[in-house]
Coordinates of C-alpha atoms in Angstrom, one line a residue:
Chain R
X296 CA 0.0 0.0 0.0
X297 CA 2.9 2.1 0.8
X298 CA 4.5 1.6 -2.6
X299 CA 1.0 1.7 -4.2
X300 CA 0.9 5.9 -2.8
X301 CA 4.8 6.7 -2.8
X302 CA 4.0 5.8 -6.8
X303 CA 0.8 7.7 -7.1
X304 CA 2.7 10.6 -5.3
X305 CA 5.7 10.7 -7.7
X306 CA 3.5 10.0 -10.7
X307 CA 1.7 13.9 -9.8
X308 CA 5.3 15.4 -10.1
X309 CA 6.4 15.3 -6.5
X310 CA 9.9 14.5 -6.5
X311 CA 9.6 12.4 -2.9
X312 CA 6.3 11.7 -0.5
X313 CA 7.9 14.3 1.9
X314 CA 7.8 17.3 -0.2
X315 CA 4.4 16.0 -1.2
X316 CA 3.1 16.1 2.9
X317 CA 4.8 19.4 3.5
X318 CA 2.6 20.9 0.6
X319 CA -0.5 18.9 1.8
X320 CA 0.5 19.9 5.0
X321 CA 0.6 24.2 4.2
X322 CA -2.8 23.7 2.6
X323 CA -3.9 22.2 5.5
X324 CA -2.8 24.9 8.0
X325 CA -4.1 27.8 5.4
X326 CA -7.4 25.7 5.3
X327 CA -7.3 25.4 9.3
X328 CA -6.8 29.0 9.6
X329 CA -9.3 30.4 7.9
X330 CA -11.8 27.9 9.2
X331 CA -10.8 28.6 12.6
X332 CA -11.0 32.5 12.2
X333 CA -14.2 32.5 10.6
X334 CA -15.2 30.4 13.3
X335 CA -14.0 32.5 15.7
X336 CA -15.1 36.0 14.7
X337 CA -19.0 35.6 15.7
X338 CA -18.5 34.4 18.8
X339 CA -15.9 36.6 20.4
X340 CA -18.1 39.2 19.3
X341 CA -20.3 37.9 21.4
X342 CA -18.1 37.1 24.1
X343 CA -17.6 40.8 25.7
X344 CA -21.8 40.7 26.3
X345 CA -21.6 37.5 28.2
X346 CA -21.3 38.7 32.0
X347 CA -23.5 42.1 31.4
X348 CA -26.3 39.9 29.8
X349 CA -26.4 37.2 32.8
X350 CA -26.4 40.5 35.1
X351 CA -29.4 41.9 32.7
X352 CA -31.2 39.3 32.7
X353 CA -30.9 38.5 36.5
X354 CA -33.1 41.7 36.6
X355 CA -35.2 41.1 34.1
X356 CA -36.7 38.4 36.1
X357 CA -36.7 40.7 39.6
X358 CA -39.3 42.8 36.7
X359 CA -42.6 42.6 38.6
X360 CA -45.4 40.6 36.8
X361 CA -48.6 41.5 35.8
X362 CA -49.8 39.6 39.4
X363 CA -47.1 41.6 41.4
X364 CA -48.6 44.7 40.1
X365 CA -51.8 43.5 40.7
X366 CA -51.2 43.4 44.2
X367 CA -49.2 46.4 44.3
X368 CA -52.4 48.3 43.1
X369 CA -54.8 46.9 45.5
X370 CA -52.8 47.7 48.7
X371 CA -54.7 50.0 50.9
X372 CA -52.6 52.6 51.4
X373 CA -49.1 54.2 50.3
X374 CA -47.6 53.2 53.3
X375 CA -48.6 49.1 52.4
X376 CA -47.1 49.9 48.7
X377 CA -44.0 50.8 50.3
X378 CA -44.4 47.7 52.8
X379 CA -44.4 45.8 49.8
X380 CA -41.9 47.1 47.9
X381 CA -39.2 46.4 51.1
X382 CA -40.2 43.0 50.2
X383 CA -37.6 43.3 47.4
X384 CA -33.9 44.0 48.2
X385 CA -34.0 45.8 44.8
X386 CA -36.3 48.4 46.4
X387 CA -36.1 48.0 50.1
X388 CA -32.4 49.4 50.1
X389 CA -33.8 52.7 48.8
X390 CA -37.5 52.8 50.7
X391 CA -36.5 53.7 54.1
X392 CA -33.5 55.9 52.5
X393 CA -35.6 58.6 50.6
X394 CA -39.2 59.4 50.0
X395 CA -40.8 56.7 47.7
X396 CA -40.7 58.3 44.5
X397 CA -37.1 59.5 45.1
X398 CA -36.3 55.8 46.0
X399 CA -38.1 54.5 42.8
X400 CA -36.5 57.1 40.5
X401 CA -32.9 56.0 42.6
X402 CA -33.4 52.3 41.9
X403 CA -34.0 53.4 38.1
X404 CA -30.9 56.0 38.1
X405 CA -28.9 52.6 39.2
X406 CA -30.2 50.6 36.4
X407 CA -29.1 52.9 34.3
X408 CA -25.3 53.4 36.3
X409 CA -24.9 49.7 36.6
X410 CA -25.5 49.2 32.6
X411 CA -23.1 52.1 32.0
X412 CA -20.0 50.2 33.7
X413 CA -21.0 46.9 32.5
X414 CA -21.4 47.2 29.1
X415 CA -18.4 46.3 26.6
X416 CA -16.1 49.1 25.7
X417 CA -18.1 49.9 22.2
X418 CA -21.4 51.1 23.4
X419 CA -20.6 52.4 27.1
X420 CA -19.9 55.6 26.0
X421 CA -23.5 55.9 24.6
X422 CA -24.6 54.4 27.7
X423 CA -22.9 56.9 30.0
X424 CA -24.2 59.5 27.9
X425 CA -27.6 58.0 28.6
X426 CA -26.7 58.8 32.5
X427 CA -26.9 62.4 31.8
X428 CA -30.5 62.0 32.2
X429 CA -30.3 62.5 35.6
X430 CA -28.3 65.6 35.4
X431 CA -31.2 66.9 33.8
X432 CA -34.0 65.9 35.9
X433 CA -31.7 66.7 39.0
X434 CA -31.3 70.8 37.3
X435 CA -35.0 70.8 36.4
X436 CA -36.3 69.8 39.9
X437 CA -33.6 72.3 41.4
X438 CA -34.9 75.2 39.0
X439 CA -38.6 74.8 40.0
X440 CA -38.0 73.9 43.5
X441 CA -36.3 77.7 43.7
X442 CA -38.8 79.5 41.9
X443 CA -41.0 77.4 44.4
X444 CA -39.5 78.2 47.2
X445 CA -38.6 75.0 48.7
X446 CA -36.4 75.1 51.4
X447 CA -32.9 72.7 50.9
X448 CA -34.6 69.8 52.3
X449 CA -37.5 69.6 50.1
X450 CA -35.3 70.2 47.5
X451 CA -33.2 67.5 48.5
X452 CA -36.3 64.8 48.2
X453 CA -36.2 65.7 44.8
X454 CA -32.8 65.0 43.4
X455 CA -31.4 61.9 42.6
X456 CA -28.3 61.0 43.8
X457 CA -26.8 59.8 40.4
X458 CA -25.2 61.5 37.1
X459 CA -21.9 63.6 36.4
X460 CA -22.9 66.6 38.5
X461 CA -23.1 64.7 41.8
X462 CA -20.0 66.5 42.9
X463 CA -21.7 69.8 42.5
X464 CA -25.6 68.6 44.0
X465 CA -24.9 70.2 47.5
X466 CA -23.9 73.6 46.6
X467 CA -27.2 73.9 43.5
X468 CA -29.4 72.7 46.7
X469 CA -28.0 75.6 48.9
X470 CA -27.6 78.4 46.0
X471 CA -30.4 80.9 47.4
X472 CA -31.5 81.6 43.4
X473 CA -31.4 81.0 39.8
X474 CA -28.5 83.1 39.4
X475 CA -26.3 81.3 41.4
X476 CA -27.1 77.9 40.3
X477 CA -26.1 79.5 37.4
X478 CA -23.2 80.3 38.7
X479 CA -22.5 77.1 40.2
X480 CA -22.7 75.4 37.0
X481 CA -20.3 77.1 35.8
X482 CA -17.6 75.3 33.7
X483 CA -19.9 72.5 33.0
X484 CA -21.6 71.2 29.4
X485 CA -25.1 72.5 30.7
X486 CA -23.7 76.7 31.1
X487 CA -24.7 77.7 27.3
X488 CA -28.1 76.0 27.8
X489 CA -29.0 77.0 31.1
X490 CA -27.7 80.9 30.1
X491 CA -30.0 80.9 27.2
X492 CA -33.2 78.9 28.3
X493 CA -33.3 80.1 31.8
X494 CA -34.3 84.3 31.0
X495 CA -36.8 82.5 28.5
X496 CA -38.4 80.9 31.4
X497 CA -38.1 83.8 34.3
X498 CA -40.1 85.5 31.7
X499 CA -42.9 83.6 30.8
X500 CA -43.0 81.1 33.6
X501 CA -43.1 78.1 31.8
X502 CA -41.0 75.4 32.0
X503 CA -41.5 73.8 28.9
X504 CA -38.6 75.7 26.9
X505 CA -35.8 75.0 29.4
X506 CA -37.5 71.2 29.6
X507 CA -37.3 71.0 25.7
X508 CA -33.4 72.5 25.4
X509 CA -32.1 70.0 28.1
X510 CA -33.9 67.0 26.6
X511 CA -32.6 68.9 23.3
X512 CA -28.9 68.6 24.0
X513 CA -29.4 65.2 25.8
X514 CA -30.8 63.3 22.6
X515 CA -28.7 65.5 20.2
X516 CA -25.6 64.5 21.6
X517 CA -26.8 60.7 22.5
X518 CA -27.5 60.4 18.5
X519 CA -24.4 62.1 17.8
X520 CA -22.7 59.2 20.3
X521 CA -24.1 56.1 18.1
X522 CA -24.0 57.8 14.6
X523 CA -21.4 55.8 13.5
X524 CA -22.2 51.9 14.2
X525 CA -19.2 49.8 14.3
X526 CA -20.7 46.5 14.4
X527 CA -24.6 45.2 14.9
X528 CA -25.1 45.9 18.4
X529 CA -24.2 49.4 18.2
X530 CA -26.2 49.4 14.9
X531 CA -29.1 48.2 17.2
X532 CA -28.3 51.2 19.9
X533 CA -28.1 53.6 16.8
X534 CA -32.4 52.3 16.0
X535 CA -33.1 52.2 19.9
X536 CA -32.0 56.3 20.1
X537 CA -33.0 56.9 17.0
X538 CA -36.6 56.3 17.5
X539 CA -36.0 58.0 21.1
X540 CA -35.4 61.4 18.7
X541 CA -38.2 60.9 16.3
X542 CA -40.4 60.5 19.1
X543 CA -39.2 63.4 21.1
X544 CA -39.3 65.7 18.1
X545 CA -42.9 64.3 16.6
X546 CA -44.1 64.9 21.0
X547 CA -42.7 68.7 20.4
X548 CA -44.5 69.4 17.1
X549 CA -47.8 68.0 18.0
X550 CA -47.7 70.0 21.5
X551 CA -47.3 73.0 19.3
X552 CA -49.5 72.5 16.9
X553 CA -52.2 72.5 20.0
X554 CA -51.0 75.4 21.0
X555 CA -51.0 76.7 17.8
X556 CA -47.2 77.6 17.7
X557 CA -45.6 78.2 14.4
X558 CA -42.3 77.3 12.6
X559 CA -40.0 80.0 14.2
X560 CA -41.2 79.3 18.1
X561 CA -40.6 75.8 17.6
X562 CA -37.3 75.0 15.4
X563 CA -35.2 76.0 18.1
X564 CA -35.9 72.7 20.4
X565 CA -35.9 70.4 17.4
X566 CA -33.5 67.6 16.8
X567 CA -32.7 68.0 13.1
X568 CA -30.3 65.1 12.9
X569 CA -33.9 63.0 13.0
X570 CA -33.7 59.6 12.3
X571 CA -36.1 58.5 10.0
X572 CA -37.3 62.0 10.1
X573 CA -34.7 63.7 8.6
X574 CA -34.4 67.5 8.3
X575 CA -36.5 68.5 5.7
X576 CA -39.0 66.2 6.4
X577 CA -39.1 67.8 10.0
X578 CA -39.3 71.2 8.6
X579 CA -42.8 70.2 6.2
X580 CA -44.1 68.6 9.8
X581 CA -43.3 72.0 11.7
X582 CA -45.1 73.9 8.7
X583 CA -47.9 71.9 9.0
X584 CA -51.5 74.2 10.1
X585 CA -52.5 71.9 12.7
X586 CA -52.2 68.2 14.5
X587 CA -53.9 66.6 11.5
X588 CA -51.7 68.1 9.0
X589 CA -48.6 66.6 11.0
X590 CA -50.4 63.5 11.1
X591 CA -51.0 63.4 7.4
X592 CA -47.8 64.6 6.5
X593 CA -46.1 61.1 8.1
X594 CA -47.3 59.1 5.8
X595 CA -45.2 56.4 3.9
X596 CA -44.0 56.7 7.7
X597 CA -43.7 53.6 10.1
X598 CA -45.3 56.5 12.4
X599 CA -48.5 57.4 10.2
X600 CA -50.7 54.3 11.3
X601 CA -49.4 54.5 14.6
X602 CA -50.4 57.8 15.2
X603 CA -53.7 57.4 12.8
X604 CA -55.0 55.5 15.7
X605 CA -54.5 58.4 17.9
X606 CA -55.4 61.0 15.6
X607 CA -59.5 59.8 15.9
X608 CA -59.0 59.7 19.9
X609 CA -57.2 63.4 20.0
X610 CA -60.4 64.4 17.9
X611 CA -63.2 63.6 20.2
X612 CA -60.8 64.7 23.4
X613 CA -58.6 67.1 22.6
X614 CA -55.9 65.6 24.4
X615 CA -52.9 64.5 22.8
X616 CA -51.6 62.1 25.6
X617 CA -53.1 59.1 23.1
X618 CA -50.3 60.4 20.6
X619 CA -47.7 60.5 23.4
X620 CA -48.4 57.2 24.9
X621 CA -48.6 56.2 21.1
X622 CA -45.3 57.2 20.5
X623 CA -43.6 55.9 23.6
X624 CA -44.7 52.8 23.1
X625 CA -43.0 52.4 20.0
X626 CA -39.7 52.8 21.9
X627 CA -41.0 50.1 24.0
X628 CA -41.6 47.7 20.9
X629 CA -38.0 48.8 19.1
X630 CA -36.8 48.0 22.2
X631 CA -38.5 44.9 22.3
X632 CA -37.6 43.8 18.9
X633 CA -34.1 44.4 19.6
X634 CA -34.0 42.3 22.4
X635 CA -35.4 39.2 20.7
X636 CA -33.1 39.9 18.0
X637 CA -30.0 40.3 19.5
X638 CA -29.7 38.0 22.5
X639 CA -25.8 37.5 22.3
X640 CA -25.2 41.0 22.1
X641 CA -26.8 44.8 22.9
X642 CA -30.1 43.4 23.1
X643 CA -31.2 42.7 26.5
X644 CA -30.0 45.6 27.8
X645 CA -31.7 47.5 25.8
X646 CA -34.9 45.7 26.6
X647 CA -33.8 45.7 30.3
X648 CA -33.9 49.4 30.2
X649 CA -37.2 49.5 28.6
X650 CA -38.9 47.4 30.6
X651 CA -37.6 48.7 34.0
X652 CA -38.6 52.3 32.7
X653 CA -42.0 50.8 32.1
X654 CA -42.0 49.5 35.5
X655 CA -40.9 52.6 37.4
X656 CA -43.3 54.4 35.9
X657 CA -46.3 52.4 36.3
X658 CA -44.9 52.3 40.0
X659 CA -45.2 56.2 40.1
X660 CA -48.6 55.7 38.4
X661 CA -49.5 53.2 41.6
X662 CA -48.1 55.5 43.9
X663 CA -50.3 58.7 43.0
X664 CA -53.2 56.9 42.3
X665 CA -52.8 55.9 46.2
X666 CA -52.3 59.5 47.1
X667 CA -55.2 61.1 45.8
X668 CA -58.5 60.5 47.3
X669 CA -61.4 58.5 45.2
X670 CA -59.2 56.7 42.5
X671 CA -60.3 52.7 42.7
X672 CA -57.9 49.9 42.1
X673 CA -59.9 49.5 38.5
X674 CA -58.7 53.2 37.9
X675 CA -55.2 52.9 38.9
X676 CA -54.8 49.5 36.3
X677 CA -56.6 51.8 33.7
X678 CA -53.7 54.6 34.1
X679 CA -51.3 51.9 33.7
X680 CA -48.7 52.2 30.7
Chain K
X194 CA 19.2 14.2 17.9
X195 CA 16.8 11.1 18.3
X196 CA 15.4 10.1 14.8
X197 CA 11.8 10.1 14.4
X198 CA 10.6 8.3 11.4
X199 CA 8.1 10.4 9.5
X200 CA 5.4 8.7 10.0
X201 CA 5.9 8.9 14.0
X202 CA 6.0 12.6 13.0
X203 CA 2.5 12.3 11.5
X204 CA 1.2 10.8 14.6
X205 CA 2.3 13.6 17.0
X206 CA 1.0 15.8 14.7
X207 CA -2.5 14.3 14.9
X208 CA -2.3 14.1 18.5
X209 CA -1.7 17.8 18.9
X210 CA -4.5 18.2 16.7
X211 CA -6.8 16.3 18.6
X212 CA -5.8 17.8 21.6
X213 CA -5.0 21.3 20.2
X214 CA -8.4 21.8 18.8
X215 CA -10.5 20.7 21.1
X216 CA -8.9 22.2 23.8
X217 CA -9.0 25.9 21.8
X218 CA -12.8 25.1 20.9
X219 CA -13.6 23.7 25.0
X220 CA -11.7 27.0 26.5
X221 CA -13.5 29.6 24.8
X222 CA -16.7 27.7 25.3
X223 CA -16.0 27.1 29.2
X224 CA -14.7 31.2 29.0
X225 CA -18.3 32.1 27.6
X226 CA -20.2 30.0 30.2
X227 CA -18.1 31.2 32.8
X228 CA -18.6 35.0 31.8
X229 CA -22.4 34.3 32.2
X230 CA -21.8 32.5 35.3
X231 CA -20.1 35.0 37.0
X232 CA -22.5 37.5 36.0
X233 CA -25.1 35.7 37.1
X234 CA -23.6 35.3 40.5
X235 CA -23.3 38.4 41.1
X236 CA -26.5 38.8 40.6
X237 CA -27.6 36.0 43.3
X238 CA -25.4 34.5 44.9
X239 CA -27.3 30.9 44.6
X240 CA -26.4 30.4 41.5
X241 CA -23.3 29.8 42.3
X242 CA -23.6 25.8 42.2
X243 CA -25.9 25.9 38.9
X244 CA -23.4 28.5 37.5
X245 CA -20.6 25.7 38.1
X246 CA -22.8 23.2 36.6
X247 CA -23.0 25.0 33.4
X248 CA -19.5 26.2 33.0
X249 CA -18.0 22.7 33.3
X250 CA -20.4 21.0 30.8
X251 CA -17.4 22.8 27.6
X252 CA -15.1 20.8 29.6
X253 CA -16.0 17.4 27.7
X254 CA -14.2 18.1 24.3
X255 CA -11.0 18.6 25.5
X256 CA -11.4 15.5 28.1
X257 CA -12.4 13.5 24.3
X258 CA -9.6 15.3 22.4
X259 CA -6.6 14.7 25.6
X260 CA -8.3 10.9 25.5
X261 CA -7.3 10.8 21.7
X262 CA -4.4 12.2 21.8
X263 CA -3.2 9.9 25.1
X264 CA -4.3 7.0 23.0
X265 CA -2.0 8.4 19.8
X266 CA 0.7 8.6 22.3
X267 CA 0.7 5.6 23.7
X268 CA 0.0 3.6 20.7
X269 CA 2.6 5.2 18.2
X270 CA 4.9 7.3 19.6
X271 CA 5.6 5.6 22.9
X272 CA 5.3 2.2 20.8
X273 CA 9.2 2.9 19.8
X274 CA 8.9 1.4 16.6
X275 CA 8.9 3.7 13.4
X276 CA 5.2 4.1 11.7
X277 CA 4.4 3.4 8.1
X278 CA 3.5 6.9 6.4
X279 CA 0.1 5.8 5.9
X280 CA -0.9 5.0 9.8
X281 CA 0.9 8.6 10.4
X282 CA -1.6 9.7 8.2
X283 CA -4.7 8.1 9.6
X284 CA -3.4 9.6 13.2
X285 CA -3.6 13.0 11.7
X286 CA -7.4 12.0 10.7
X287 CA -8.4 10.7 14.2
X288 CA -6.6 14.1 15.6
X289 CA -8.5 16.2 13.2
X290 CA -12.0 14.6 13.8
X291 CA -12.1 15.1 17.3
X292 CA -10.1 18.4 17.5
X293 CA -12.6 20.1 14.7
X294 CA -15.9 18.4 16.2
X295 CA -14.3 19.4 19.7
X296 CA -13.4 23.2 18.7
X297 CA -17.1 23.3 17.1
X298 CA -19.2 21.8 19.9
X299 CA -17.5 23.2 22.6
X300 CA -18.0 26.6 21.5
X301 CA -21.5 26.2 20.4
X302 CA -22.0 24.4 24.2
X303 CA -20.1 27.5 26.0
X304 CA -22.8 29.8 23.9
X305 CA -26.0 27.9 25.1
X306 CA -24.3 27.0 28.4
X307 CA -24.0 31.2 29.0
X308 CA -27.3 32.4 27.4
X309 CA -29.0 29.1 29.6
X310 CA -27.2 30.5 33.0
X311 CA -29.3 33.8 31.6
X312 CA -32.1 32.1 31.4
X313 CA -32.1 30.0 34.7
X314 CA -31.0 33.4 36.3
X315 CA -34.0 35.0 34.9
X316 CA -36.5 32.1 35.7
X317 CA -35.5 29.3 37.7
X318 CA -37.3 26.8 36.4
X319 CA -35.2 27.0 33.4
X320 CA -33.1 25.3 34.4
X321 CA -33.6 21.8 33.3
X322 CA -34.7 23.1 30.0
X323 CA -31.3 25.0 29.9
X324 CA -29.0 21.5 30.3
X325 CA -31.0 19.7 28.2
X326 CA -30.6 22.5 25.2
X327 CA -26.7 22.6 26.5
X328 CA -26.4 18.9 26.1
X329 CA -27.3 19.0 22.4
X330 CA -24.1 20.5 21.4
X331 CA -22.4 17.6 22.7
X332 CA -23.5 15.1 19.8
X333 CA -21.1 16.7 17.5
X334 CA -18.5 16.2 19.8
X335 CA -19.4 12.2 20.5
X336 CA -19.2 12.1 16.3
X337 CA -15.9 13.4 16.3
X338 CA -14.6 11.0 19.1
X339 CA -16.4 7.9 17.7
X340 CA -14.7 8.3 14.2
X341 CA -11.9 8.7 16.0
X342 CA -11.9 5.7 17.7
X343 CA -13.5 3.8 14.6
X344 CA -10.1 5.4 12.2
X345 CA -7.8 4.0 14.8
X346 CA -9.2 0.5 15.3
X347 CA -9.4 -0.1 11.7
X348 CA -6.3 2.3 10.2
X349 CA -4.0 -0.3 12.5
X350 CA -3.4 2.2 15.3
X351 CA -5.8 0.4 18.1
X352 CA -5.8 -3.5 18.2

């Protein structure tokens, strides 16, 4: 047999069955190579979201159920919602700590801190962006809590102990008035928007303008963070804010168009970097006469039957809520989608996110419900998001 | 410098395939399910012994690929006689079957072994569910071992 393939091997051209192997051999290893690096390349990708997505999930199941909530909502009082809540390590650490919707917005805010510092190297800076958020609520609540005239320990049940200004959250709480929080903030991102937003509102009084220019350079810059997608996760992060813009600037024209604003009053807050409303498509929405008009002008839109649906309910109301809840719920559902999508990578946390959002809110939803006087358990689950 | 005929040489090349492979394809499985693991852990500390559980199911491939490459060993190499070319070359076949299969079914384990730690962590009662979807991976890896086996019982190595 051995003479049968030395022969067969020197009858090809090879000069001796050794210079044969070693070619066979380098064929081999190229062949090995490639089959191992192809091999390779998906799953090390996925490799970096192992440990976040155990940790993710791990809290996806602390989520509470539609029976959890069901129980939540029929407790008698707030003081047995937050008896429940200390049922759940999650919460309890934060219930005796601060009022309760301090300590449900705290147990959010760490949601959203632990994802920062967990999440591979690609997408954390979009995530840490994301922690911003609290920056902004903490410089809203500190801005009406002023012109309210809450003393520093009423303001202080209102901030959230989590974001990049944390450093600075002692001194805004003590400054006697807008001017020198102003001050205080000095030297930080929010000076140029604070400078210009914050005359705007000492002279009208509403809060909607310096609302709509901090959510403004929040989403701006968190699009700006995940414009260029290196890979599919951060492609998936890139839809997830993406629709987050597109709803925030379809919640501002629609608001306006209520109030009858036109183009020049309401171009200033808008994101034009949309998504999948780009610029100019933006602009024809802001020129629109009225709600329907905006409507109407999203068609060919994933947005125009979603908001079709609300467009009948905003006629016999007047309310526009059915378009907001419309439109957040479409986050909900990208989010959603991702995270069916995209197990092995960005996915979970992104739903995570969503879902605990949903969860927090519904909580504060629970929680006010219980506060006022005549709302029924039936109520309450009908105010649910 | 000892002389090793070449087809000796062929056989230690097949059992560093067999071992090689399997072993590279096992570790980054076991690294995957022990990335979920931990995460999970530090999430709840009781998963701990599940976590464990999961991350030592990759193990298998290399144990199949070190057996293969022991038996090699031990029936060429350390049999100090030199080897025909050809059974060289069937070595380098029972070191490539079970270092491939290994290198593919032990990653593919470590995946489901990580995303199942996610799901027991998530719901416990996942977690039967979760070894059983773990354990499928493993076929490939039995494959790979039983042509092994089956190429060095009949190419002259074994018996």
């Amino acid at each position: 047999m051995a003479e049968d393939l030395t022969s067969l091997i020197t009858g090809l051209g090879f000069p001796n069955i050794e210079a044969f192997l070693a070619l066979m051999f380098l064929v081999l290893a190229i062949f090995g190579v490639i089959v191992v690096i192809s091999t390779l390349r998906p799953v090390l990708s996925m490799f970096p979201y192992t440990y976040p997505n155990a940790r993710v999930r791990a809290r996806i199941g602390r989520i509470f159920n539609e029976k959890q909530f069901q129980e939540i909502i029929e407790a008698g009082s707030i003081e047995e919602v937050k008896n429940y809540l200390r049922g759940y390590p999650d919460y309890a650490k934060y219930i005796d700590q601060y009022p309760l919707e301090k300590a449900l917005d705290t147990q959010l805010a760490e949601n959203y801190d632990l994802i920062a510092r967990i999440t591979p190297e690609n997408s954390r800076a979009a995530f840490r962006f994301l922690l911003k958020k609290w920056d902004i609520k903490n410089i809203k609540s500190i801005i009406i809590a002023k012109e309210a005239g809450l003393t520093a320990e009423e303001t202080i049940d209102l901030i959230v102990p989590f974001g990049d200004l944390t450093d600075k959250l002692d001194a805004l709480i003590d400054a006697d008035n807008i001017n020198e929080i102003l001050n205080t903030m000095e030297g930080t991102e929010y000076t140029p928007i604070l400078e210009d937003a914050i005359p705007i509102y000492q002279e009208t009084g509403k809060l909607l303008p310096l609302e709509a220019s901090l959510d403004k350079y929040l989403l701006k810059n968190l699009l700006t963070t995940v414009a260029t997608p290196e890979d599919d996760n951060t492609s998936h992060l890139k839809t997830y804010v993406g629709n987050m813009v597109d709803g925030a600037n379809l919640k501002i024209i629609l608001r306006a168009k209520v109030d009858g604003l036109k183009y020049e009053d309401i171009e200033p807050y808008m994101i034009s970097a949309g998504y999948q409303i780009r610029e100019w498509k933006l602009k024809d929405l802001m020129e629109s006469e009225d709600v329907a008009g905006v409507v109407n002008g999203l068609e060919g839109t994933e947005y125009a039957p979603l908001l079709a649906e609300a467009l009948a309910t905003y006629n016999e109301t007047g309310s526009i809520s059915d378009f907001e809840i419309a439109l957040d719920n479409n986050v909900v559902e990208t989010a959603k989608k991702i995270s069916l999508k995209n197990q092995f990578g960005i996915g979970p946390m992104i739903g995570f996110l969503s879902r605990k959002e949903k969860e927090i809110k519904n909580l504060k939803i629970i929680v006010r419900g219980k506060r006022e006087e005549g709302f029924t358990p039936a109520m309450i689950k009908e105010m649910l998001v | 410098m000892v002389e090793v005929a070449l087809g000796t040489a062929l056989a230690a090349i097949g059992a560093g395939m067999a071992v090689g492979f399997a072993g590279l394809g096992s570790g980054l499985g076991q690294g995957i399910a022990a990335a979920g693991s931990v995460g999970a852990v530090a999430e709840d500390e009781d998963m701990f012994a599940r976590g464990i559980i999961f991350t030592a199911l990759p193990e298998t491939q290399a144990i199949y690929g070190f057996l293969i490459a022991i038996l090699l060993m031990v029936f060429t190499i350390m049999a100090n006689k030199a080897l025909p070319v050809t059974t060289g070359l069937v070595a380098i076949g029972a070191g490539a079957a079970i270092g491939f299969a290994g290198l593919g079914s032990g990653m593919g384990q470590g995946i489901t072994a990580a995303s199942s730690v996610g799901a027991v962590v998530e719901n416990e009662d996942m977690f039967a569910r979760g070894i059983i979807f773990t354990a499928l991976s493993e076929t490939q890896a039995i494959y790979g071992f039983l042509i092994a086996i089956l190429l060095m019982v009949f190419g002259g190595i074994l018996g």
